[in-house]
mmCIF file of C-alpha atoms in Angstrom:
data_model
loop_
_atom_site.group_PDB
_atom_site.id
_atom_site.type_symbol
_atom_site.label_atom_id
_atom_site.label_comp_id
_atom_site.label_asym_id
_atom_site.label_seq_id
_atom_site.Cartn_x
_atom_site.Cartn_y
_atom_site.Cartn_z
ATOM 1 C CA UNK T 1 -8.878 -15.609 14.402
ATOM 2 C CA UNK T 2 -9.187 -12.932 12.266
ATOM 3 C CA UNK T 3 -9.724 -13.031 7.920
ATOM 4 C CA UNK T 4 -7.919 -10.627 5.717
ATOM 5 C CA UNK T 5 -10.163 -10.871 2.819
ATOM 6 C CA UNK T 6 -8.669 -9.270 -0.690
ATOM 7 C CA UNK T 7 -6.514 -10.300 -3.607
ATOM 8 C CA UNK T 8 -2.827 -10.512 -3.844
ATOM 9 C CA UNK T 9 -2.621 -7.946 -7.098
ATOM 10 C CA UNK T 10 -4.065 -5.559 -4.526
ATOM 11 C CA UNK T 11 -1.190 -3.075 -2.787
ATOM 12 C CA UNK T 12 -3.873 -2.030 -0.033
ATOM 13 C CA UNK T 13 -4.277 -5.804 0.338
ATOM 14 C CA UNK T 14 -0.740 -6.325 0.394
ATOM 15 C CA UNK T 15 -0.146 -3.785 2.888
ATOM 16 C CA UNK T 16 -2.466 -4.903 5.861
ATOM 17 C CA UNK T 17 -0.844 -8.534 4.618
ATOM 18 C CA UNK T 18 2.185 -6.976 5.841
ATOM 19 C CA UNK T 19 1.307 -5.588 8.766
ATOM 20 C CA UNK T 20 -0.838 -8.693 10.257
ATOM 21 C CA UNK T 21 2.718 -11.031 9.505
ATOM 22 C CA UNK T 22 5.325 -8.287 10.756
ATOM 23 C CA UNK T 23 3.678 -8.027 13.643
ATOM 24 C CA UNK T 24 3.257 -12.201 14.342
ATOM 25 C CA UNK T 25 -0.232 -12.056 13.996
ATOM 26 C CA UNK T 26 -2.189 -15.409 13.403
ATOM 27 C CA UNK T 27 -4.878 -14.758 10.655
ATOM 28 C CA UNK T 28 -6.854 -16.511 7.809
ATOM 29 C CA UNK T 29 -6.699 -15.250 4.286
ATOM 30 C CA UNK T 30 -9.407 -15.150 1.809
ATOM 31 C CA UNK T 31 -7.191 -13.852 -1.952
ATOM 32 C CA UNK T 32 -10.313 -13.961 -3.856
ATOM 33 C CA UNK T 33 -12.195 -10.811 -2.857
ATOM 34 C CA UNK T 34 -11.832 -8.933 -5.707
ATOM 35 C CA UNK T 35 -13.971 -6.071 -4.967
ATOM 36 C CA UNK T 36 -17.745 -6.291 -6.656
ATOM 37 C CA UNK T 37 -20.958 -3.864 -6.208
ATOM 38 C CA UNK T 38 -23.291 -6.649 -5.730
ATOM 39 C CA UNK T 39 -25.397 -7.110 -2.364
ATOM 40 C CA UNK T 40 -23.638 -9.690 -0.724
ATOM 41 C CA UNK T 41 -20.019 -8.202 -1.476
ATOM 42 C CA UNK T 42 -21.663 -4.801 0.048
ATOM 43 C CA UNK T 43 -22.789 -6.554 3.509
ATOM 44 C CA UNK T 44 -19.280 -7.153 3.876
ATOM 45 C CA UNK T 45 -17.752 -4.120 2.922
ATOM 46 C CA UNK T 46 -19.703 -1.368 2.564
ATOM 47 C CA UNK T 47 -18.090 0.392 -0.617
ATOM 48 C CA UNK T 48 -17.517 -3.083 -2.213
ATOM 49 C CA UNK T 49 -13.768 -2.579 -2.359
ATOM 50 C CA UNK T 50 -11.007 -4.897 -0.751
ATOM 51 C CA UNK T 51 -9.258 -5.241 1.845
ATOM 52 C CA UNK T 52 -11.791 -6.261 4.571
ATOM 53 C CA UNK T 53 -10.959 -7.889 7.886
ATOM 54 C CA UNK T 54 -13.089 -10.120 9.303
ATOM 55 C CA UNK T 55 -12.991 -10.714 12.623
ATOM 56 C CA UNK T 56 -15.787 -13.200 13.645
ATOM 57 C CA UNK T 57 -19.270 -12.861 15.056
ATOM 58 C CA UNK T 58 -20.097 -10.342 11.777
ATOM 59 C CA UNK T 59 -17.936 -8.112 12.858
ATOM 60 C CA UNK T 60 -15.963 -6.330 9.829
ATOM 61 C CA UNK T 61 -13.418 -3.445 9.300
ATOM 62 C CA UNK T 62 -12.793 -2.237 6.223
ATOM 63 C CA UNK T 63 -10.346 0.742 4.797
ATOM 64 C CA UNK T 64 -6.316 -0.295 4.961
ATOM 65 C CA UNK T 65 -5.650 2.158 7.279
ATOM 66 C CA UNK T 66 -8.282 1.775 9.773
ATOM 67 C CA UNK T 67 -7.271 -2.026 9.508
ATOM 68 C CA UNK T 68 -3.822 -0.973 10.412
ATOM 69 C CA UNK T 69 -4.474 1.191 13.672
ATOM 70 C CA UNK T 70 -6.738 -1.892 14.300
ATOM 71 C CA UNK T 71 -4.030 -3.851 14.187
ATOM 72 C CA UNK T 72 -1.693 -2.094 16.572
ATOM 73 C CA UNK T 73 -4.865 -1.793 19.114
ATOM 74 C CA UNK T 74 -5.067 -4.871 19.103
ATOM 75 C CA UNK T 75 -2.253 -6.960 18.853
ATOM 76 C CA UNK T 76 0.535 -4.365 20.735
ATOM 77 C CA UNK T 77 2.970 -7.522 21.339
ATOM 78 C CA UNK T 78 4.992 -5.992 18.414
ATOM 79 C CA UNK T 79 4.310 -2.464 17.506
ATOM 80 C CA UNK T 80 4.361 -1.045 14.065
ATOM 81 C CA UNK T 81 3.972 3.043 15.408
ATOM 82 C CA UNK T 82 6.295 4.309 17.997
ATOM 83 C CA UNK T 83 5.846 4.776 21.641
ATOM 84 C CA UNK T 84 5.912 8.529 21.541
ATOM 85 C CA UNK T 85 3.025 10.610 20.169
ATOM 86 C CA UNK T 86 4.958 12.596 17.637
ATOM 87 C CA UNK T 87 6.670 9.688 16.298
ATOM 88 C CA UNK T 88 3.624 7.638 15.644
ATOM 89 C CA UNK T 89 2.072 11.106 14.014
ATOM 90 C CA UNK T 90 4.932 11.176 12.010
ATOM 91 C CA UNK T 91 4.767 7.428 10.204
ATOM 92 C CA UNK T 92 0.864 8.242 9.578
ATOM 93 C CA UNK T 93 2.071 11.681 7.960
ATOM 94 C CA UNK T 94 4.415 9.579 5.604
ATOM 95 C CA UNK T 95 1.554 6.781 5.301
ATOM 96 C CA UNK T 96 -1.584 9.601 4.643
ATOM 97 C CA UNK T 97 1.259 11.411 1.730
ATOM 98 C CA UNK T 98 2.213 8.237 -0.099
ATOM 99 C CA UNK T 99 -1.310 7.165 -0.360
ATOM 100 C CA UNK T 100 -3.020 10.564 -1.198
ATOM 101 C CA UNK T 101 -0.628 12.621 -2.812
ATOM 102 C CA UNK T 102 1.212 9.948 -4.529
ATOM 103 C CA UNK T 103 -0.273 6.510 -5.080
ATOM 104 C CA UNK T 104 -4.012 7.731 -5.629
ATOM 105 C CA UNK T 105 -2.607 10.419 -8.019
ATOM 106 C CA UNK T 106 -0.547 7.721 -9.828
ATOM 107 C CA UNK T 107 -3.559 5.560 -10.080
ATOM 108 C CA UNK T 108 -4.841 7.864 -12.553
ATOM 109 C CA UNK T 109 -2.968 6.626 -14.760
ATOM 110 C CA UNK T 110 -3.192 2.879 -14.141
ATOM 111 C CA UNK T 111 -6.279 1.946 -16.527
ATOM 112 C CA UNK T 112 -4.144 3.741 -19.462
ATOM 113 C CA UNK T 113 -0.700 2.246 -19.095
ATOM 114 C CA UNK T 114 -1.715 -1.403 -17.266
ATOM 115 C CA UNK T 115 -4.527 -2.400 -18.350
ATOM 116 C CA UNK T 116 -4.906 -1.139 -22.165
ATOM 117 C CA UNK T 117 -7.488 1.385 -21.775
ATOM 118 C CA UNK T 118 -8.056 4.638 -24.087
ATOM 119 C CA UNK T 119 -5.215 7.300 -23.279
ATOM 120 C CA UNK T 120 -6.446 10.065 -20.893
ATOM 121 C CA UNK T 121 -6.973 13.541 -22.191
ATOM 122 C CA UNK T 122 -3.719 15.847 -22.176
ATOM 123 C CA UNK T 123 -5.599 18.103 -19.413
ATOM 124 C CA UNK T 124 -6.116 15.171 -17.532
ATOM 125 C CA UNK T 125 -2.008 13.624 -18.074
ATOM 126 C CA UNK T 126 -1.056 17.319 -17.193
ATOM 127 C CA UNK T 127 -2.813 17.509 -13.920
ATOM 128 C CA UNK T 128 -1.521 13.910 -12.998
ATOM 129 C CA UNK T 129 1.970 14.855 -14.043
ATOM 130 C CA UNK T 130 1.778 18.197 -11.816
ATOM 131 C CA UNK T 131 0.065 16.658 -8.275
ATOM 132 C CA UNK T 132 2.297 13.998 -8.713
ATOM 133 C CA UNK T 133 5.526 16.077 -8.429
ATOM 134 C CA UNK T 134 3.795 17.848 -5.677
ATOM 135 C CA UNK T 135 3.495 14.844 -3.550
ATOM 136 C CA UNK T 136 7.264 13.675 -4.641
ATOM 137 C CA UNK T 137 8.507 16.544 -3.437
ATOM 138 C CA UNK T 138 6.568 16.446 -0.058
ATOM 139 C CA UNK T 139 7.935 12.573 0.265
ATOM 140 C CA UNK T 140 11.038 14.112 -0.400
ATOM 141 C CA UNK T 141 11.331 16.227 3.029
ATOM 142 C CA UNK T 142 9.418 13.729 4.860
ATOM 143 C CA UNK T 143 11.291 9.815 4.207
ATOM 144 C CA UNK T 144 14.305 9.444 6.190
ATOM 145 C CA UNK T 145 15.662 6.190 4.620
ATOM 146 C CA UNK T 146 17.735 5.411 8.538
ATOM 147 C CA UNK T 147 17.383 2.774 7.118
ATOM 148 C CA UNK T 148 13.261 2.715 7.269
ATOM 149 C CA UNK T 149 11.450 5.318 5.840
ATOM 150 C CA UNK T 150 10.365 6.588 8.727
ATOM 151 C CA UNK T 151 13.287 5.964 10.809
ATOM 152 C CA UNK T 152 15.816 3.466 12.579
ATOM 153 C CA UNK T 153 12.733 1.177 13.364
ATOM 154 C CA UNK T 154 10.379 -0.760 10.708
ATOM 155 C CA UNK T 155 6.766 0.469 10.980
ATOM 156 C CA UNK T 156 3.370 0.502 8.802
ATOM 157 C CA UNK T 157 5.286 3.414 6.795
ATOM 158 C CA UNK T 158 7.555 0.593 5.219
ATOM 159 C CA UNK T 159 4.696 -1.427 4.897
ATOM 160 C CA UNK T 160 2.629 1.056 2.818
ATOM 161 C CA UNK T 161 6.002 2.145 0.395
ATOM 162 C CA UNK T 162 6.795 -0.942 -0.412
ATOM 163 C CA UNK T 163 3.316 -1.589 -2.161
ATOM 164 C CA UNK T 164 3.206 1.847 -3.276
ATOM 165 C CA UNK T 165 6.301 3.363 -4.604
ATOM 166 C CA UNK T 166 7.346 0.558 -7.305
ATOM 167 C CA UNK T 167 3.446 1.394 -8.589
ATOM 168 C CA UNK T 168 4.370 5.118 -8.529
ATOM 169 C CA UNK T 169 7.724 4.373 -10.581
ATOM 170 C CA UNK T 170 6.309 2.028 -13.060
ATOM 171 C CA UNK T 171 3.326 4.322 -13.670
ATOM 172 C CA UNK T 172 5.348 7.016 -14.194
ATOM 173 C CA UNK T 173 7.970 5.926 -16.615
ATOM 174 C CA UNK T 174 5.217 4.418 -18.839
ATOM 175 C CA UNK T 175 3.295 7.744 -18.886
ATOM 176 C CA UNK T 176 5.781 10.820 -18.915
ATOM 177 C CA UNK T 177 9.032 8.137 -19.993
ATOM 178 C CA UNK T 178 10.416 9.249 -16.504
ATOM 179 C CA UNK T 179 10.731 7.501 -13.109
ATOM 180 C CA UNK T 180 9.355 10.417 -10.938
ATOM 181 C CA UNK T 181 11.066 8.808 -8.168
ATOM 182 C CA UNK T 182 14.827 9.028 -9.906
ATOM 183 C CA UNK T 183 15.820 11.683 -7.949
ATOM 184 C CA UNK T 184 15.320 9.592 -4.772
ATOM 185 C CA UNK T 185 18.619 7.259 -4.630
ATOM 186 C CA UNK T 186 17.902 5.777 -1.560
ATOM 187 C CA UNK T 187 14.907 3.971 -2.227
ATOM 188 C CA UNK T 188 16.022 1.067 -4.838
ATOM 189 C CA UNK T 189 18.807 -0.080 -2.100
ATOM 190 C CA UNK T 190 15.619 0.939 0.453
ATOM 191 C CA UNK T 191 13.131 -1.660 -0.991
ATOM 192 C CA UNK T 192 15.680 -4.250 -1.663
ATOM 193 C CA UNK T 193 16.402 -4.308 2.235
ATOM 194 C CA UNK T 194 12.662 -4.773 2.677
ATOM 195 C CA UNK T 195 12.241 -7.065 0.205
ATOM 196 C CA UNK T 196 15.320 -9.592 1.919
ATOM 197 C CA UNK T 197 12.820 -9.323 5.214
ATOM 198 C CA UNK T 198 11.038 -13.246 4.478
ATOM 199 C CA UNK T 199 6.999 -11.451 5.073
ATOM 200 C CA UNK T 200 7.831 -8.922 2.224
ATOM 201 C CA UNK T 201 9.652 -11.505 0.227
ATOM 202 C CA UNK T 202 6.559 -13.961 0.553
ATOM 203 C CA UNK T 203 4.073 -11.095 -0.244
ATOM 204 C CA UNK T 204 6.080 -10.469 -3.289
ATOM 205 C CA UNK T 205 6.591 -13.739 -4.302
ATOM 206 C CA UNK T 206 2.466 -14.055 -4.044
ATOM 207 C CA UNK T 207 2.203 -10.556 -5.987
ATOM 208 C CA UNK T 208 3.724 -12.278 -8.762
ATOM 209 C CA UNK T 209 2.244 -15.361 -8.969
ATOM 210 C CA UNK T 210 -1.133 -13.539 -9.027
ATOM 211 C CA UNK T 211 0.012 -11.478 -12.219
ATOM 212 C CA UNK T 212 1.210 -14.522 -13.582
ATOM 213 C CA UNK T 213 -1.860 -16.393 -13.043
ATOM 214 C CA UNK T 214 -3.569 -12.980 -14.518
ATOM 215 C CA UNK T 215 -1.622 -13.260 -17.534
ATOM 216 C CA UNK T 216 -2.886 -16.877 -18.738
#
């Protein structure tokens, strides 16, 4: 059986989570793998960050994404991609924007407005503010909302905005005082559907008992 090793603050975490219990997957879970630069953190995953799957006989995979197409390898009882070649380049076109043009940009901004860290230079908030409505727009002309992001069918797109674009609203709003995401209806009503589904609800639920827990 394989371990999904990470913690449950983590959206990269909480997106393989998804994947491995969409897709029926029978797995372990280790929430306490923060990620850590010491040696025996790095024999397990080799830049010392989180999520890691184990999968037995010292065999380890780490990076979300690689997890992901793991995943779907793997396990094909219940796909995540489409069967045609264009559609499943199409959900890792959505997957590769959120992440680098929109999430990683946002996280810029993370150590200033969630954890209480010194305010970034103006240069810096200016750049963030500027990729960042590059990469909205882009999600813009790619997300479909019918009803899933990518389409009529769920897939590791939904998986990936779900842990990604409340990050990219909240971060936004507390650094420019505006949800770059505002002029995108559809996705409020978009992750409420999600959240209704009972493995996004439970990996919600566990989100926010691990802030809570943070918090004490």
């Amino acid at each position: 059986m394989v371990k999904l090793c990470g913690f449950h603050i983590s959206n990269y975490h909480n997106k393989v989570r998804l994947a491995l219990l969409e897709k029926g997957i029978e797995f372990e879970e280790d929430a306490t793998c923060a990620p850590k630069q010491t040696e025996e953190y790095l024999a397990r995953s080799p830049m010392g960050k989180a999520p890691f799957l184990e999968l037995g006989d010292g065999r380890r995979l780490s990076e979300s994404e690689v997890i992901c197409e793991y995943l779907e390898d793997a396990y094909p009882q219940k796909p995540l991609l489409p069967k045609d070649a264009l559609g499943r380049a199409k959900v890792r076109e959505l997957v590769r924007h959120m992440e680098l043009h929109m999430e990683l940009v946002a996280r810029r901004l993370y150590g200033q407005v969630f954890f209480g860290r010194p305010p970034m230079s103006e240069e810096s908030k200016q750049s963030v503010e500027r990729d960042l409505g590059k990469g909205v727009r882009a999600f813009k002309m790619l997300a479909k909302f019918e009803p899933y992001v990518a389409g009529s069918e769920l897939t590791f797109a939904d998986c990936a905005a779900f842990v990604h674009l409340p990050l990219v609203s909240l971060a936004s709003k507390h650094a420019f005082g505006r949800d770059f995401l505002a002029d995108l209806p559809q996705v409020k009503p978009y992750l409420g559907m999600l959240a209704e589904r009972p493995a996004f609800r439970k990996v919600n639920e566990d989100r926010k008992a691990a802030q809570a827990a943070l918090r004490k």
